[in-house]
PDB file of C-alpha atoms and ligand atoms in Angstrom:
ATOM      1  CA  UNK A  21     -21.391 -24.125  20.238  1.00 44.00           C
ATOM      2  CA  UNK A  22     -19.569 -24.798  23.027  1.00 46.00           C
ATOM      3  CA  UNK A  23     -20.962 -24.130  26.860  1.00 46.00           C
ATOM      4  CA  UNK A  24     -17.664 -22.782  28.430  1.00 50.00           C
ATOM      5  CA  UNK A  25     -18.996 -22.343  31.742  1.00 44.00           C
ATOM      6  CA  UNK A  26     -18.578 -19.675  34.055  1.00 39.00           C
ATOM      7  CA  UNK A  27     -15.008 -19.928  35.667  1.00 39.00           C
ATOM      8  CA  UNK A  28     -12.807 -21.858  33.803  1.00 52.00           C
ATOM      9  CA  UNK A  29      -9.309 -20.972  35.226  1.00 62.00           C
ATOM     10  CA  UNK A  30      -6.334 -20.688  32.782  1.00 71.00           C
ATOM     11  CA  UNK A  31      -2.918 -20.458  34.538  1.00 82.00           C
ATOM     12  CA  UNK A  32      -0.317 -19.220  32.308  1.00 92.00           C
ATOM     13  CA  UNK A  33       1.791 -16.433  32.067  1.00 94.00           C
ATOM     14  CA  UNK A  34       1.434 -15.780  28.350  1.00 95.00           C
ATOM     15  CA  UNK A  35      -2.346 -15.127  28.803  1.00 96.00           C
ATOM     16  CA  UNK A  36      -2.836 -11.435  28.974  1.00 96.00           C
ATOM     17  CA  UNK A  37      -5.903  -9.586  28.678  1.00 96.00           C
ATOM     18  CA  UNK A  38      -9.100 -10.835  26.846  1.00 97.00           C
ATOM     19  CA  UNK A  39      -9.878  -9.439  23.781  1.00 98.00           C
ATOM     20  CA  UNK A  40     -12.775 -11.023  22.798  1.00 98.00           C
ATOM     21  CA  UNK A  41     -14.842 -13.347  25.729  1.00 98.00           C
ATOM     22  CA  UNK A  42     -16.000 -16.331  24.594  1.00 98.00           C
ATOM     23  CA  UNK A  43     -20.074 -15.370  24.975  1.00 98.00           C
ATOM     24  CA  UNK A  44     -18.854 -12.435  22.097  1.00 98.00           C
ATOM     25  CA  UNK A  45     -17.274 -14.790  20.152  1.00 98.00           C
ATOM     26  CA  UNK A  46     -20.425 -17.393  19.890  1.00 98.00           C
ATOM     27  CA  UNK A  47     -22.789 -14.540  19.781  1.00 98.00           C
ATOM     28  CA  UNK A  48     -20.947 -12.671  16.791  1.00 98.00           C
ATOM     29  CA  UNK A  49     -20.618 -16.207  14.684  1.00 98.00           C
ATOM     30  CA  UNK A  50     -24.253 -16.798  14.920  1.00 98.00           C
ATOM     31  CA  UNK A  51     -24.730 -13.208  13.770  1.00 98.00           C
ATOM     32  CA  UNK A  52     -22.534 -14.222  10.892  1.00 98.00           C
ATOM     33  CA  UNK A  53     -23.980 -17.449  10.148  1.00 98.00           C
ATOM     34  CA  UNK A  54     -27.405 -15.674   9.711  1.00 98.00           C
ATOM     35  CA  UNK A  55     -26.104 -12.909   7.134  1.00 98.00           C
ATOM     36  CA  UNK A  56     -24.354 -15.695   5.103  1.00 98.00           C
ATOM     37  CA  UNK A  57     -27.890 -17.967   5.723  1.00 98.00           C
ATOM     38  CA  UNK A  58     -29.711 -14.777   3.993  1.00 98.00           C
ATOM     39  CA  UNK A  59     -27.039 -13.472   1.638  1.00 98.00           C
ATOM     40  CA  UNK A  60     -26.839 -17.220   0.085  1.00 98.00           C
ATOM     41  CA  UNK A  61     -30.236 -18.889   0.364  1.00 97.00           C
ATOM     42  CA  UNK A  62     -30.670 -19.332  -3.587  1.00 93.00           C
ATOM     43  CA  UNK A  63     -26.798 -20.421  -3.828  1.00 97.00           C
ATOM     44  CA  UNK A  64     -25.459 -22.416  -1.034  1.00 95.00           C
ATOM     45  CA  UNK A  65     -21.642 -21.709  -0.770  1.00 98.00           C
ATOM     46  CA  UNK A  66     -18.641 -23.664  -0.565  1.00 98.00           C
ATOM     47  CA  UNK A  67     -17.046 -23.137   3.013  1.00 98.00           C
ATOM     48  CA  UNK A  68     -12.999 -23.090   2.367  1.00 98.00           C
ATOM     49  CA  UNK A  69     -11.200 -22.976   5.947  1.00 97.00           C
ATOM     50  CA  UNK A  70      -7.756 -21.774   6.354  1.00 95.00           C
ATOM     51  CA  UNK A  71      -6.250 -24.210   8.490  1.00 94.00           C
ATOM     52  CA  UNK A  72      -5.308 -24.355  11.385  1.00 93.00           C
ATOM     53  CA  UNK A  73      -6.479 -20.947  12.845  1.00 95.00           C
ATOM     54  CA  UNK A  74     -10.089 -21.096  10.951  1.00 97.00           C
ATOM     55  CA  UNK A  75     -10.793 -24.365  12.736  1.00 96.00           C
ATOM     56  CA  UNK A  76     -12.957 -23.369  15.348  1.00 98.00           C
ATOM     57  CA  UNK A  77     -14.413 -20.383  13.485  1.00 98.00           C
ATOM     58  CA  UNK A  78     -15.725 -22.492  10.535  1.00 98.00           C
ATOM     59  CA  UNK A  79     -16.921 -25.345  12.667  1.00 97.00           C
ATOM     60  CA  UNK A  80     -18.911 -22.840  14.903  1.00 98.00           C
ATOM     61  CA  UNK A  81     -19.871 -20.657  11.532  1.00 98.00           C
ATOM     62  CA  UNK A  82     -20.831 -23.674   9.661  1.00 98.00           C
ATOM     63  CA  UNK A  83     -23.409 -24.704  12.378  1.00 98.00           C
ATOM     64  CA  UNK A  84     -24.883 -20.958  12.708  1.00 98.00           C
ATOM     65  CA  UNK A  85     -25.701 -21.383   8.740  1.00 98.00           C
ATOM     66  CA  UNK A  86     -29.011 -22.797   8.047  1.00 98.00           C
ATOM     67  CA  UNK A  87     -28.481 -23.768   4.361  1.00 98.00           C
ATOM     68  CA  UNK A  88     -27.066 -26.873   2.764  1.00 98.00           C
ATOM     69  CA  UNK A  89     -23.263 -25.605   2.751  1.00 98.00           C
ATOM     70  CA  UNK A  90     -20.165 -27.755   1.904  1.00 98.00           C
ATOM     71  CA  UNK A  91     -17.038 -28.047   3.436  1.00 98.00           C
ATOM     72  CA  UNK A  92     -13.456 -27.676   2.245  1.00 98.00           C
ATOM     73  CA  UNK A  93     -10.063 -26.835   3.712  1.00 97.00           C
ATOM     74  CA  UNK A  94      -6.877 -25.522   2.685  1.00 96.00           C
ATOM     75  CA  UNK A  95      -3.491 -25.240   5.056  1.00 94.00           C
ATOM     76  CA  UNK A  96      -1.280 -22.141   3.730  1.00 89.00           C
ATOM     77  CA  UNK A  97       1.668 -21.069   6.011  1.00 81.00           C
ATOM     78  CA  UNK A  98       2.765 -17.196   5.930  1.00 69.00           C
ATOM     79  CA  UNK A  99       3.865 -17.165   9.827  1.00 55.00           C
ATOM     80  CA  UNK A 100       6.831 -20.051  11.068  1.00 52.00           C
ATOM     81  CA  UNK A 101       6.290 -20.122  14.815  1.00 47.00           C
ATOM     82  CA  UNK A 102       7.596 -16.718  15.017  1.00 53.00           C
ATOM     83  CA  UNK A 103       4.993 -13.901  16.009  1.00 58.00           C
ATOM     84  CA  UNK A 104       5.584 -11.693  12.975  1.00 60.00           C
ATOM     85  CA  UNK A 105       5.274 -12.300   9.074  1.00 61.00           C
ATOM     86  CA  UNK A 106       7.419 -13.894   6.970  1.00 59.00           C
ATOM     87  CA  UNK A 107       5.847 -12.086   3.981  1.00 61.00           C
ATOM     88  CA  UNK A 108       5.944 -15.432   2.338  1.00 68.00           C
ATOM     89  CA  UNK A 109       2.272 -17.718   1.894  1.00 83.00           C
ATOM     90  CA  UNK A 110       3.208 -21.333   0.588  1.00 86.00           C
ATOM     91  CA  UNK A 111      -0.091 -23.845   0.155  1.00 92.00           C
ATOM     92  CA  UNK A 112       0.724 -26.871   2.385  1.00 93.00           C
ATOM     93  CA  UNK A 113      -2.535 -28.734   2.079  1.00 96.00           C
ATOM     94  CA  UNK A 114      -4.575 -27.425  -1.215  1.00 97.00           C
ATOM     95  CA  UNK A 115      -8.449 -28.207  -1.610  1.00 98.00           C
ATOM     96  CA  UNK A 116     -10.164 -30.902  -2.609  1.00 97.00           C
ATOM     97  CA  UNK A 117     -13.243 -29.584  -4.046  1.00 97.00           C
ATOM     98  CA  UNK A 118     -12.812 -27.828  -7.554  1.00 98.00           C
ATOM     99  CA  UNK A 119     -14.171 -24.749  -7.465  1.00 98.00           C
ATOM    100  CA  UNK A 120     -15.528 -23.927 -10.928  1.00 98.00           C
ATOM    101  CA  UNK A 121     -19.163 -22.308 -11.036  1.00 98.00           C
ATOM    102  CA  UNK A 122     -18.798 -22.375  -7.073  1.00 98.00           C
ATOM    103  CA  UNK A 123     -19.853 -19.792  -4.840  1.00 98.00           C
ATOM    104  CA  UNK A 124     -16.893 -19.894  -2.729  1.00 98.00           C
ATOM    105  CA  UNK A 125     -16.425 -17.779   1.111  1.00 98.00           C
ATOM    106  CA  UNK A 126     -12.994 -18.150   2.266  1.00 98.00           C
ATOM    107  CA  UNK A 127     -13.244 -18.604   6.103  1.00 98.00           C
ATOM    108  CA  UNK A 128     -10.024 -17.089   7.773  1.00 97.00           C
ATOM    109  CA  UNK A 129      -9.289 -16.566  11.573  1.00 97.00           C
ATOM    110  CA  UNK A 130      -7.626 -13.169  11.339  1.00 96.00           C
ATOM    111  CA  UNK A 131      -6.337 -10.980   9.003  1.00 93.00           C
ATOM    112  CA  UNK A 132      -2.811  -9.058   9.870  1.00 91.00           C
ATOM    113  CA  UNK A 133      -0.967  -7.418   6.916  1.00 87.00           C
ATOM    114  CA  UNK A 134      -3.431  -9.004   4.931  1.00 89.00           C
ATOM    115  CA  UNK A 135      -0.852 -10.879   2.436  1.00 87.00           C
ATOM    116  CA  UNK A 136      -2.091 -14.236   2.857  1.00 89.00           C
ATOM    117  CA  UNK A 137      -6.070 -13.409   2.233  1.00 91.00           C
ATOM    118  CA  UNK A 138      -4.779 -11.271  -1.291  1.00 89.00           C
ATOM    119  CA  UNK A 139      -2.296 -14.109  -2.073  1.00 90.00           C
ATOM    120  CA  UNK A 140      -5.466 -16.667  -1.396  1.00 93.00           C
ATOM    121  CA  UNK A 141      -8.013 -14.631  -3.342  1.00 94.00           C
ATOM    122  CA  UNK A 142      -5.813 -14.141  -5.924  1.00 93.00           C
ATOM    123  CA  UNK A 143      -5.128 -17.904  -5.833  1.00 94.00           C
ATOM    124  CA  UNK A 144      -9.000 -19.359  -5.656  1.00 97.00           C
ATOM    125  CA  UNK A 145     -10.003 -16.618  -8.453  1.00 97.00           C
ATOM    126  CA  UNK A 146      -7.761 -18.082 -10.883  1.00 98.00           C
ATOM    127  CA  UNK A 147      -9.708 -21.593 -10.499  1.00 98.00           C
ATOM    128  CA  UNK A 148     -13.002 -19.871 -11.771  1.00 98.00           C
ATOM    129  CA  UNK A 149     -15.670 -20.214  -9.366  1.00 98.00           C
ATOM    130  CA  UNK A 150     -18.664 -18.080  -9.660  1.00 98.00           C
ATOM    131  CA  UNK A 151     -18.288 -15.983  -6.766  1.00 98.00           C
ATOM    132  CA  UNK A 152     -15.990 -15.304  -3.983  1.00 98.00           C
ATOM    133  CA  UNK A 153     -16.433 -13.691  -0.728  1.00 98.00           C
ATOM    134  CA  UNK A 154     -14.468 -13.631   2.359  1.00 97.00           C
ATOM    135  CA  UNK A 155     -15.423 -13.904   6.106  1.00 98.00           C
ATOM    136  CA  UNK A 156     -12.735 -13.268   8.491  1.00 97.00           C
ATOM    137  CA  UNK A 157     -13.377 -13.244  12.275  1.00 98.00           C
ATOM    138  CA  UNK A 158     -10.830 -10.686  13.577  1.00 97.00           C
ATOM    139  CA  UNK A 159      -9.404  -7.577  11.486  1.00 95.00           C
ATOM    140  CA  UNK A 160      -6.402  -6.152  12.961  1.00 95.00           C
ATOM    141  CA  UNK A 161      -6.941  -2.252  12.542  1.00 92.00           C
ATOM    142  CA  UNK A 162      -4.789  -0.288  10.564  1.00 83.00           C
ATOM    143  CA  UNK A 163      -2.258  -2.552   9.483  1.00 70.00           C
ATOM    144  CA  UNK A 164      -3.238  -4.013   5.744  1.00 73.00           C
ATOM    145  CA  UNK A 165      -1.469  -2.373   2.798  1.00 63.00           C
ATOM    146  CA  UNK A 166      -4.231  -2.436   0.801  1.00 66.00           C
ATOM    147  CA  UNK A 167      -8.273  -2.395   0.628  1.00 72.00           C
ATOM    148  CA  UNK A 168      -9.296  -6.423   1.262  1.00 82.00           C
ATOM    149  CA  UNK A 169     -13.039  -6.343   0.443  1.00 90.00           C
ATOM    150  CA  UNK A 170     -14.128  -8.377   3.561  1.00 95.00           C
ATOM    151  CA  UNK A 171     -17.715  -9.014   3.068  1.00 97.00           C
ATOM    152  CA  UNK A 172     -18.202 -10.756   6.689  1.00 98.00           C
ATOM    153  CA  UNK A 173     -15.962  -9.339   9.800  1.00 97.00           C
ATOM    154  CA  UNK A 174     -16.101 -10.628  13.120  1.00 98.00           C
ATOM    155  CA  UNK A 175     -14.389  -7.821  15.278  1.00 98.00           C
ATOM    156  CA  UNK A 176     -11.729  -5.623  14.429  1.00 96.00           C
ATOM    157  CA  UNK A 177      -9.225  -5.176  16.989  1.00 97.00           C
ATOM    158  CA  UNK A 178      -5.950  -3.331  18.131  1.00 95.00           C
ATOM    159  CA  UNK A 179      -2.908  -4.522  15.896  1.00 94.00           C
ATOM    160  CA  UNK A 180      -1.148  -6.614  19.060  1.00 95.00           C
ATOM    161  CA  UNK A 181      -0.539 -10.461  18.725  1.00 96.00           C
ATOM    162  CA  UNK A 182      -3.786 -12.468  19.915  1.00 98.00           C
ATOM    163  CA  UNK A 183      -4.019 -16.483  20.814  1.00 98.00           C
ATOM    164  CA  UNK A 184      -7.082 -18.495  21.272  1.00 98.00           C
ATOM    165  CA  UNK A 185     -10.153 -19.906  19.438  1.00 98.00           C
ATOM    166  CA  UNK A 186      -7.799 -21.169  17.103  1.00 98.00           C
ATOM    167  CA  UNK A 187      -5.287 -18.789  16.842  1.00 97.00           C
ATOM    168  CA  UNK A 188      -1.900 -19.907  18.119  1.00 96.00           C
ATOM    169  CA  UNK A 189       1.823 -18.915  19.380  1.00 96.00           C
ATOM    170  CA  UNK A 190       4.463 -21.618  18.382  1.00 93.00           C
ATOM    171  CA  UNK A 191       1.382 -24.046  18.012  1.00 94.00           C
ATOM    172  CA  UNK A 192       0.039 -23.381  21.734  1.00 95.00           C
ATOM    173  CA  UNK A 193      -3.172 -21.894  22.865  1.00 97.00           C
ATOM    174  CA  UNK A 194      -5.472 -22.745  19.715  1.00 97.00           C
ATOM    175  CA  UNK A 195      -7.825 -24.559  22.398  1.00 96.00           C
ATOM    176  CA  UNK A 196      -8.941 -21.521  24.234  1.00 97.00           C
ATOM    177  CA  UNK A 197     -12.426 -20.523  24.373  1.00 97.00           C
ATOM    178  CA  UNK A 198     -11.706 -16.954  23.905  1.00 98.00           C
ATOM    179  CA  UNK A 199      -9.681 -14.723  22.243  1.00 98.00           C
ATOM    180  CA  UNK A 200      -6.557 -12.899  24.270  1.00 98.00           C
ATOM    181  CA  UNK A 201      -3.429 -10.661  23.935  1.00 98.00           C
ATOM    182  CA  UNK A 202      -0.378 -12.997  24.079  1.00 97.00           C
ATOM    183  CA  UNK A 203       2.441 -11.858  26.631  1.00 96.00           C
ATOM    184  CA  UNK A 204       6.053 -12.000  24.809  1.00 92.00           C
ATOM    185  CA  UNK A 205       9.066 -12.438  27.447  1.00 83.00           C
ATOM    186  CA  UNK A 206       7.456 -13.508  30.877  1.00 75.00           C
ATOM    187  CA  UNK A 207      10.485 -14.758  33.171  1.00 65.00           C
ATOM    188  CA  UNK A 208       9.991 -18.299  33.919  1.00 58.00           C
ATOM    189  CA  UNK A 209       8.487 -19.287  37.108  1.00 57.00           C
ATOM    190  CA  UNK A 210       6.134 -16.691  36.853  1.00 59.00           C
ATOM    191  CA  UNK A 211       2.190 -17.444  37.607  1.00 55.00           C
ATOM    192  CA  UNK A 212      -1.034 -15.718  36.563  1.00 54.00           C
ATOM    193  CA  UNK A 213      -4.962 -16.749  37.442  1.00 53.00           C
ATOM    194  CA  UNK A 214      -7.295 -15.597  34.621  1.00 53.00           C
ATOM    195  CA  UNK A 215     -10.973 -16.113  35.408  1.00 51.00           C
ATOM    196  CA  UNK A 216     -13.184 -16.567  32.288  1.00 51.00           C
ATOM    197  CA  UNK A 217     -15.169 -13.445  31.945  1.00 48.00           C
TER     198      UNK A 217
HETATM  199  P1  IMP B 311      -0.897 -11.905   7.329  1.00 72.42           P
HETATM  200  O1  IMP B 311      -0.913 -12.324   5.993  1.00 72.42           O
HETATM  201  O2  IMP B 311      -0.301 -10.801   8.081  1.00 72.42           O
HETATM  202  O3  IMP B 311      -2.613 -11.026   7.277  1.00 72.42           O
HETATM  203  O4  IMP B 311      -1.062 -13.250   8.374  1.00 72.42           O
HETATM  204  C1  IMP B 311      -2.294 -13.631   8.404  1.00 72.42           C
HETATM  205  C2  IMP B 311      -2.025 -15.005   8.691  1.00 72.42           C
HETATM  206  O5  IMP B 311      -1.099 -14.593   9.938  1.00 72.42           O
HETATM  207  C3  IMP B 311      -3.439 -15.735   9.326  1.00 72.42           C
HETATM  208  O6  IMP B 311      -4.215 -16.386   8.906  1.00 72.42           O
HETATM  209  C4  IMP B 311      -2.759 -16.151  11.148  1.00 72.42           C
HETATM  210  O7  IMP B 311      -2.425 -17.536  10.790  1.00 72.42           O
HETATM  211  C5  IMP B 311      -1.943 -15.628  11.467  1.00 72.42           C
HETATM  212  N1  IMP B 311      -1.473 -14.145  12.532  1.00 72.42           N
HETATM  213  C6  IMP B 311      -1.901 -12.871  11.990  1.00 72.42           C
HETATM  214  N2  IMP B 311      -1.957 -12.264  13.443  1.00 72.42           N
HETATM  215  C7  IMP B 311      -1.894 -13.322  13.791  1.00 72.42           C
HETATM  216  C8  IMP B 311      -1.921 -13.271  15.643  1.00 72.42           C
HETATM  217  O8  IMP B 311      -2.206 -12.277  15.850  1.00 72.42           O
HETATM  218  N3  IMP B 311      -2.300 -14.078  16.593  1.00 72.42           N
HETATM  219  C9  IMP B 311      -2.010 -15.852  15.481  1.00 72.42           C
HETATM  220  N4  IMP B 311      -1.730 -15.878  14.697  1.00 72.42           N
HETATM  221  C10 IMP B 311      -1.932 -14.812  13.682  1.00 72.42           C
HETATM  222 MG1   MG B 312      -5.096 -18.094   9.171  1.00 72.42          MG
END
């Protein structure tokens, strides 16, 4: 877990209000790790991280699980560089692991329309895992058309575009230690200072 310090400053007008502070992220990820540790005690899971967004979530979560887990990664693309879904999901990098008879947990950064997740779930279920569950760090309220059956959820947030803790806007801002609203259409030259809470 990273130590964020008390007053990290970010001066970028695209970084809006903090939606989930760094301390809340770290605390909730620890709780999710404890829940998974309890639920999977007799069947250590294979964590499948969805790149790139879930990279920090997965690395923090994995260290909060006290079981001999394995990790693998998959990259899918459902967004271009814009902030709205294209509705098209494409596997950019597939898993190395064979999922047959494994207890698989998909580790997702954020569920927006739910299209990416329902595609992934169908795709991985077809590989005959012993069980298949999902842990999603963030779920946007009210946007999913179908019930997604998420075993573990970090936070439910308002339906706005967010950045940080792995989430990007056109590949930037992934390394913010908190989750913030993304501010579009800021006039050039505008500056704001954001104090880490
Ligand atoms: P969905 O298919 O609409 O549920 O979109 C899921 C994927 O889109 C996530 O795994 C993210 O990679 C990306 N995404 C959705 N909402 C956001 C956001 O607010 N910020 C950054 N990426 C997002
Ligand atoms: Mg994602």
